[in-house]
Short mmCIF file of C-alpha atoms and ligand atoms in Angstrom, two decimals:
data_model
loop_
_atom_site.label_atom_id
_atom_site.label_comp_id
_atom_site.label_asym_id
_atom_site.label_seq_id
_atom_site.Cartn_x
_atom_site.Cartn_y
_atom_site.Cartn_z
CA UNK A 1 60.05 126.12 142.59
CA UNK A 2 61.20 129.33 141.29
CA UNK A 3 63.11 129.44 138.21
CA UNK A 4 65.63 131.68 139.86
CA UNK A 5 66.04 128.80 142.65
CA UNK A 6 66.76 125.99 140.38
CA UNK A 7 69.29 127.79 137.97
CA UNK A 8 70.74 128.78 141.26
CA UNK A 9 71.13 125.21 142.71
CA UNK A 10 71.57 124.16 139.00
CA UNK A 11 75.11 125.97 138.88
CA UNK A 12 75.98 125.37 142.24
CA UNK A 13 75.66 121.57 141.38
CA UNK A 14 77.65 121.93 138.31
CA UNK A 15 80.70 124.06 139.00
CA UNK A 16 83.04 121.10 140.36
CA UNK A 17 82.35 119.89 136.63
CA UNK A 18 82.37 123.52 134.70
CA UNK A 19 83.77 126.90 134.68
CA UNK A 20 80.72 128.92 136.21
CA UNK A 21 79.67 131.11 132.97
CA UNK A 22 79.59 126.80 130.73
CA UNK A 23 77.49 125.57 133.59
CA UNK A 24 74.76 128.25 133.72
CA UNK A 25 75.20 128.36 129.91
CA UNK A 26 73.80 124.30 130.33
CA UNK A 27 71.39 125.30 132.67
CA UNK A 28 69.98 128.11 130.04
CA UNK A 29 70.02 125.43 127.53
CA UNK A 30 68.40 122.66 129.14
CA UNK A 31 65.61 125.03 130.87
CA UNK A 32 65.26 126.54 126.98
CA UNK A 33 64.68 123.00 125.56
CA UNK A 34 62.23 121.28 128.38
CA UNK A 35 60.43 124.42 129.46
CA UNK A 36 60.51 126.33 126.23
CA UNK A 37 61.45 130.17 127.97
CA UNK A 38 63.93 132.31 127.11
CA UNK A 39 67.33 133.11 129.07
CA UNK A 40 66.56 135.94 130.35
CA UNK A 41 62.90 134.66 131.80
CA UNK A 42 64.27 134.30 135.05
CA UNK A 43 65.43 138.16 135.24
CA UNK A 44 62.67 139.23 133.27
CA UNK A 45 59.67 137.88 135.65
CA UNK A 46 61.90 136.83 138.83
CA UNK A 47 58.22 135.39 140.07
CA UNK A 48 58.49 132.61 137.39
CA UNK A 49 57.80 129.24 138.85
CA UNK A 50 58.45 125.93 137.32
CA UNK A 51 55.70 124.39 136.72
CA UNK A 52 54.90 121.10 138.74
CA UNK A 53 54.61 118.56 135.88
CA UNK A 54 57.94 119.45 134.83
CA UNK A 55 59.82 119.50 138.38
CA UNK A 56 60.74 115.60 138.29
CA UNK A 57 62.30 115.56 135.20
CA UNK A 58 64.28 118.51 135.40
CA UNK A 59 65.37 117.25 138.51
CA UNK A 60 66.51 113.97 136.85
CA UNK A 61 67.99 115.86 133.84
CA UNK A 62 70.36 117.79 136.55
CA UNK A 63 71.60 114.75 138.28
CA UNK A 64 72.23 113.50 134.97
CA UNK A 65 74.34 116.51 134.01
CA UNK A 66 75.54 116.44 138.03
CA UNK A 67 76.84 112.95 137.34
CA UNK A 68 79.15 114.06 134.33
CA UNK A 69 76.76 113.79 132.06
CA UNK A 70 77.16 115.82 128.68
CA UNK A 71 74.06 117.96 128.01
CA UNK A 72 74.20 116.59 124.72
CA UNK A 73 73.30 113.33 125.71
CA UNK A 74 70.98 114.25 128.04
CA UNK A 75 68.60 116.43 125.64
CA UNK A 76 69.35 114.09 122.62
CA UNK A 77 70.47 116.42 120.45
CA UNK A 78 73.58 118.70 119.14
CA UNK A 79 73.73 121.56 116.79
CA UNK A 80 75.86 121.43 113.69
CA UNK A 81 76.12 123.34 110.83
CA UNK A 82 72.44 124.78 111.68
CA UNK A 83 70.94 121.51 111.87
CA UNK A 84 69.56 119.93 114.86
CA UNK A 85 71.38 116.27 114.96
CA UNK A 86 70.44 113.22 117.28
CA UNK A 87 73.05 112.02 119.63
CA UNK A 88 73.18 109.30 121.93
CA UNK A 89 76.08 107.78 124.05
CA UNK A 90 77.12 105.37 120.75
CA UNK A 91 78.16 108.50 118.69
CA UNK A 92 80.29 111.37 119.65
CA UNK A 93 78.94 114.15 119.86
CA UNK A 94 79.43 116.57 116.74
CA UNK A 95 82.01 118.93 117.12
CA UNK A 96 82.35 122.99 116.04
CA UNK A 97 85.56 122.08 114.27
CA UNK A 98 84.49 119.80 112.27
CA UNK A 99 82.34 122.49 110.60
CA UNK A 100 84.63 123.59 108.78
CA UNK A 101 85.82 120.67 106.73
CA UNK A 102 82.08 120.20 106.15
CA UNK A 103 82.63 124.14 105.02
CA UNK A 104 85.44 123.25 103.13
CA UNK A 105 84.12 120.00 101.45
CA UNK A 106 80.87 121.87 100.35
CA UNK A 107 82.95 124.92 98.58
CA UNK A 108 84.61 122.38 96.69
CA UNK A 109 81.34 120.01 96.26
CA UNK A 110 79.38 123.15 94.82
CA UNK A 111 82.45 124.30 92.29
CA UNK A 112 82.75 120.64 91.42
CA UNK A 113 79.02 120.14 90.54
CA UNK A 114 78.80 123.79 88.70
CA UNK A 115 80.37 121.36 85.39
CA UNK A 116 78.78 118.23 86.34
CA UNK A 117 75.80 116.65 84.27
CA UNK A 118 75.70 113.67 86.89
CA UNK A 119 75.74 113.68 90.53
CA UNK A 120 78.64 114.54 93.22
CA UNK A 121 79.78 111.33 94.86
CA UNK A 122 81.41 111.71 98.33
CA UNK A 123 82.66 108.84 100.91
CA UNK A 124 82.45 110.14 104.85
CA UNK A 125 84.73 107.76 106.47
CA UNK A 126 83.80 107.26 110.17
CA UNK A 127 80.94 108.53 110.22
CA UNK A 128 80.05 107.96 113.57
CA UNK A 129 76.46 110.31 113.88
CA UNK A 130 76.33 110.85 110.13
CA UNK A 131 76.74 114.50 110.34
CA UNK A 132 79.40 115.72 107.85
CA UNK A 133 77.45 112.81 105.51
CA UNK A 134 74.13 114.43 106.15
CA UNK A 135 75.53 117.80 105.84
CA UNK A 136 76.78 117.39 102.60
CA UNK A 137 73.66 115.78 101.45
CA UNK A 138 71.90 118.81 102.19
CA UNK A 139 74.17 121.55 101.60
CA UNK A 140 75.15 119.87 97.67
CA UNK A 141 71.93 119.27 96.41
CA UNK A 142 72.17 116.29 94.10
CA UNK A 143 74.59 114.80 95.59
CA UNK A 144 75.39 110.82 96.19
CA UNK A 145 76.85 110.31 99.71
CA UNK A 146 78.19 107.15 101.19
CA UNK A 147 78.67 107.06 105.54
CA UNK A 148 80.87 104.10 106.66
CA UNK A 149 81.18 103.23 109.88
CA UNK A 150 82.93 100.04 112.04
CA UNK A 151 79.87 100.55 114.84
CA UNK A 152 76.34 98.95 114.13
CA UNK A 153 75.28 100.84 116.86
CA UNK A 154 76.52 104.51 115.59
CA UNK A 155 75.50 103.48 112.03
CA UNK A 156 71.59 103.09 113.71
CA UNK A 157 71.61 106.60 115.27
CA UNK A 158 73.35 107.87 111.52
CA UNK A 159 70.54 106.04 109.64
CA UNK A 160 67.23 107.79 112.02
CA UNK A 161 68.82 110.92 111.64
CA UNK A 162 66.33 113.66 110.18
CA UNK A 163 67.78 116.99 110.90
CA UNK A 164 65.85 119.93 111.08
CA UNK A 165 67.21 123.50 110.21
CA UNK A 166 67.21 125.73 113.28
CA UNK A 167 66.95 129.14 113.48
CA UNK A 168 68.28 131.30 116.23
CA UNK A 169 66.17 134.12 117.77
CA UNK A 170 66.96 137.18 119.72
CA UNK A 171 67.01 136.21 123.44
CA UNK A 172 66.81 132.95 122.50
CA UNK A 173 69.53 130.09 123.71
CA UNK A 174 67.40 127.54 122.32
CA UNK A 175 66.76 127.87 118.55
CA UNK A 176 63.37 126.41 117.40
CA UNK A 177 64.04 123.52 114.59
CA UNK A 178 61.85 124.37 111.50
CA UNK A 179 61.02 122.54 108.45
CA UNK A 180 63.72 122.24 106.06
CA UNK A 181 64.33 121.06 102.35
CA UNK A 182 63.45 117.12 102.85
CA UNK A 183 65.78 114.41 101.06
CA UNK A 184 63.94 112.22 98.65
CA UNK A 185 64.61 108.71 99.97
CA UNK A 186 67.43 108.72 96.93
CA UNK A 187 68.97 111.78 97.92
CA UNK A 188 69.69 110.32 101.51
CA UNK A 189 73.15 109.18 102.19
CA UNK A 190 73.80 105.64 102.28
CA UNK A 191 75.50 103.93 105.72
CA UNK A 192 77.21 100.91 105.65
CA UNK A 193 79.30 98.95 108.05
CA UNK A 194 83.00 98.33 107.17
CA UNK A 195 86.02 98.52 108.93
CA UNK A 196 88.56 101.02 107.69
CA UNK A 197 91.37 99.66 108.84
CA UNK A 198 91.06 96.73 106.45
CA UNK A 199 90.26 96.91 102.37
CA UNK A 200 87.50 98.67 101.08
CA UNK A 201 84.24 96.38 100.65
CA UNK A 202 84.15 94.96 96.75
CA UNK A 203 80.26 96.21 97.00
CA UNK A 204 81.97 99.94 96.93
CA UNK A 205 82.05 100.50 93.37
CA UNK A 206 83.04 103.95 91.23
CA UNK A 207 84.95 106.73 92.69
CA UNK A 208 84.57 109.69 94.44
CA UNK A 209 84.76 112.83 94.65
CA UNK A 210 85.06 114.11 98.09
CA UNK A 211 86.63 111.51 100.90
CA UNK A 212 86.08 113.22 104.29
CA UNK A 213 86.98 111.32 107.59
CA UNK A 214 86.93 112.34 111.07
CA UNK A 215 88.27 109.07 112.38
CA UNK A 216 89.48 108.55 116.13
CA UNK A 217 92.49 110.74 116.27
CA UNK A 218 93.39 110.99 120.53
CA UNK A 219 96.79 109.21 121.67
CA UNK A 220 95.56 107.17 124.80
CA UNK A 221 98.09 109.18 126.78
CA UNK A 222 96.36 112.26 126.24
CA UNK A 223 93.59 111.44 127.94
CA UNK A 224 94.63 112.03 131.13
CA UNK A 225 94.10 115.58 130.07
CA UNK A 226 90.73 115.25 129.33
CA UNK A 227 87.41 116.28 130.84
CA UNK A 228 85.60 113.23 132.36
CA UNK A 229 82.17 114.12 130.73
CA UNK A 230 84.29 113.21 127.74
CA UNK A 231 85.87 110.15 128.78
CA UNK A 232 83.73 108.82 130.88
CA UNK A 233 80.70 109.35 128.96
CA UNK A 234 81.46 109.36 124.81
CA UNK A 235 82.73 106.26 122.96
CA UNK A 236 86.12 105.41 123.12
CA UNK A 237 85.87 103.56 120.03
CA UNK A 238 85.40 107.15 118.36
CA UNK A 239 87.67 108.93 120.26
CA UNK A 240 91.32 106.73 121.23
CA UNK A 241 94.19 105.47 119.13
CA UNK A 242 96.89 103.66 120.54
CA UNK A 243 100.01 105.85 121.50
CA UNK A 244 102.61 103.66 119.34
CA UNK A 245 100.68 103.82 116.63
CA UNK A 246 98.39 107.25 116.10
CA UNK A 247 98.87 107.12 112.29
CA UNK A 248 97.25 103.77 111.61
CA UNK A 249 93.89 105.51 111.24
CA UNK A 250 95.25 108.25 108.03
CA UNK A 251 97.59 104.71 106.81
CA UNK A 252 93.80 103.51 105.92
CA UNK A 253 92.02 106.44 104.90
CA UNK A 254 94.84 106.99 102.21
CA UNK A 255 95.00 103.69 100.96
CA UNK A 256 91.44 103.41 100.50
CA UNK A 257 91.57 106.86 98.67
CA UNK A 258 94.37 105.43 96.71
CA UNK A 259 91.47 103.22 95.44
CA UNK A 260 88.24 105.20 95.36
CA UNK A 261 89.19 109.06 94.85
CA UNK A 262 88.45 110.24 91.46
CA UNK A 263 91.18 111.66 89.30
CA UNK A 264 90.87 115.63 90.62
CA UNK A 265 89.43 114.04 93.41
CA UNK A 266 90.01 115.67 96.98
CA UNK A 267 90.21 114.74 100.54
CA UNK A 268 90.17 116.53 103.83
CA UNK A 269 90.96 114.72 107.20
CA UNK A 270 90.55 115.92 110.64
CA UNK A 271 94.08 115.23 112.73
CA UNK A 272 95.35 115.67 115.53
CA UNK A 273 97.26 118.85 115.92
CA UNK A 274 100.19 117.21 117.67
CA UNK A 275 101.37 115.28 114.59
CA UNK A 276 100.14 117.45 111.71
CA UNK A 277 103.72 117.00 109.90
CA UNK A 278 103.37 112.80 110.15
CA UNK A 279 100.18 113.26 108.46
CA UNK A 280 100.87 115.20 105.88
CA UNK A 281 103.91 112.27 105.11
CA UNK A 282 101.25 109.94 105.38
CA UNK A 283 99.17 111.26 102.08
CA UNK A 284 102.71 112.60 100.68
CA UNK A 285 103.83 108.69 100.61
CA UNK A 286 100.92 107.60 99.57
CA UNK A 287 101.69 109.42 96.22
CA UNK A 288 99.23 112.23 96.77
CA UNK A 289 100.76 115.40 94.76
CA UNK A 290 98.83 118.78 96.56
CA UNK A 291 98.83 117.61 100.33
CA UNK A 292 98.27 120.67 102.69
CA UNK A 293 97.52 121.51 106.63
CA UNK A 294 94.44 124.09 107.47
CA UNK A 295 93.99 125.13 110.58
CA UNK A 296 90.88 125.47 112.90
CA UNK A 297 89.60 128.44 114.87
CA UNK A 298 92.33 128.41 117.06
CA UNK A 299 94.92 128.40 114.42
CA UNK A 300 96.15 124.85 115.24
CA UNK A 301 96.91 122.59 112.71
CA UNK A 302 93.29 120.60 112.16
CA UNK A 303 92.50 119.08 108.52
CA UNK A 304 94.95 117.75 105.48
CA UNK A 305 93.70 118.64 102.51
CA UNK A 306 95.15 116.41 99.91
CA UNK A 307 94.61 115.68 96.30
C1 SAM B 1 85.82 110.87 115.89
S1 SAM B 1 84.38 109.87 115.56
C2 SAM B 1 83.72 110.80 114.21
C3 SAM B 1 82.23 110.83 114.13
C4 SAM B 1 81.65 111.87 113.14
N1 SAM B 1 82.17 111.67 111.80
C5 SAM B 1 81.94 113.28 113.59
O1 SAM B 1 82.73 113.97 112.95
O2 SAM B 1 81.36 113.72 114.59
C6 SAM B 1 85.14 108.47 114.81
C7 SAM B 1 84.23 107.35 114.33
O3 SAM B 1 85.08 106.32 113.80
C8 SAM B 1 84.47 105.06 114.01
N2 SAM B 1 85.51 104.02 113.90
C9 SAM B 1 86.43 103.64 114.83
N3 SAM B 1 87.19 102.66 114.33
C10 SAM B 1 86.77 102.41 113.06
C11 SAM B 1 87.16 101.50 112.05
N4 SAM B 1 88.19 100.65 112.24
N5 SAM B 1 86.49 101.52 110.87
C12 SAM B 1 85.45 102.36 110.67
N6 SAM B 1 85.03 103.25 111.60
C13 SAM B 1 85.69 103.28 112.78
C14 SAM B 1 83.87 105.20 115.40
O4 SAM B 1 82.85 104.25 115.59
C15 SAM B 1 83.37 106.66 115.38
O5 SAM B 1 82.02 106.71 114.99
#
């Protein structure tokens, strides 16, 4: 089959799911990733044909993504903050906004540990894939991070992560992963089950520096205004609070930094950007001093910042 053929069909398939330009942007992706070509391959030598071996399981990866089926899960992998992360259906699937608390939390991590003798000790709440705990355990060398999570199942795919840098080439939609700086065993962060909601574990001794959480943040009746590769496919567990109650999630994350955050400690929280003002009150009650609201790339209210 000509490549020209399937991306054809490909996007045809996919456009009761995606705007045209996302779908063939999948299609680019997923032929980048299983046949290793470039995007423009099938412009560049039009007489490019698929080679037989890989015909079957293309054509199963495109009634996976046919079916609803985020590309994500289907490839086993998202990029995030320039690392190649595993995904799988337990974990959501890393998002760009969450970049830049990781952003955030490093420029503060790598000021903080300019006067340290000892190491930087951050707590990712929610951890879900480990990302913004593996990030930080990369991007602040030295540092001690903690992942918590109430899902055995997300905490497995957190623990087997092993991300690769990737870099980006010209004409390339599918970066190549190459080797990285490796954690020592020590330097990896350390998961652990525990539910947020209730009081911090005993076993969680000292205090940190950095709390970061990401927790489930989406009032139930929202989702009716979501995609269905979202809903139908990530966790709800990660994604849903109930609509009486979307707070109950920032109630827990400041009373277990009420416990653990060092003095000149900070914390950033993602929110929703419906109810930025209740969670601001939420940290400002909770008798944090310097509470504040960034924004993400769309200039909607995104992260507290509070301290
Ligand atoms: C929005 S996801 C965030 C995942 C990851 N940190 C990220 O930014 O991509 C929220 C995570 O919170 C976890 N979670 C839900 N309820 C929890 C609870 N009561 N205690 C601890 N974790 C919880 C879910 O399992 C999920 O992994």
């Amino acid at each position: 089959m000509l490549l020209g053929d399937f991306l054809r069909e490909g996007v045809s398939r996919l456009t009761s799911l995606y705007p045209a330009p996302e779908a063939r942007n999948i299609l680019h992706l997923l032929c980048g990733e299983r046949l290793g070509i470039d995007r423009y391959t099938h412009v560049t030598e039009p007489s490019y044909t698929i080679p037989t071996e890989y015909l079957s399981a293309l054509s199963d990866d495109l009634d996976r993504l046919a079916s609803g089926e985020p590309v994500q899960y289907v490839l086993g992998f998202e990029e995030f903050c320039g690392r190649r992360f595993k995904v799988s259906p337990d974990v959501l699937i890393p998002r760009p906004e969450t970049e830049i608390l990781c952003a955030e939390a490093i420029r503060i991590g790598l000021l903080v540990s300019k006067d340290r003798s000892g190491p930087i000790r951050i707590l990712d709440l929610c951890t879900g894939s480990g990302c913004i705990a593996w990030t930080l355990a990369l991007d602040i060398p030295g540092s001690e991070v903690y992942g918590v999570d109430i899902s055995e199942k997300a905490l497995a795919v957190a623990s087997s992560q092993d991300p690769a840098p990737v870099v980006r080439q010209a004409h390339q939609p599918v970066p190549e992963p190459v080797e990285g700086p490796v954690l020592e065993p020590a330097e990896r962060p350390v998961f652990f089950q525990a539910d947020i909601l209730l009081e911090p574990p005993v076993s969680l001794s000292g205090k940190f520096d950095l709390i970061l959480a990401n927790p489930p943040y989406i009032m139930e009746s929202q989702k009716a205004e979501m995609r269905p590769n979202v809903t139908e496919y990530e966790p709800d567990l990660a994604l849903f609070v109930p609509d009486g109650d979307p707070l109950l999630f920032y109630r827990a994350i400041a009373r277990w930094a009420a416990s653990l955050l060092s003095v000149g400690g900070t914390g950033i929280v993602e929110i929703n950007e419906l109810i930025g003002d209740g969670t601001v009150a939420v940290f400002k009650d909770s008798g944090f001093q310097n509470v504040e609201l960034l924004n993400d790339f769309y200039g909607k209210n995104r992260f507290v910042k509070f301290s």
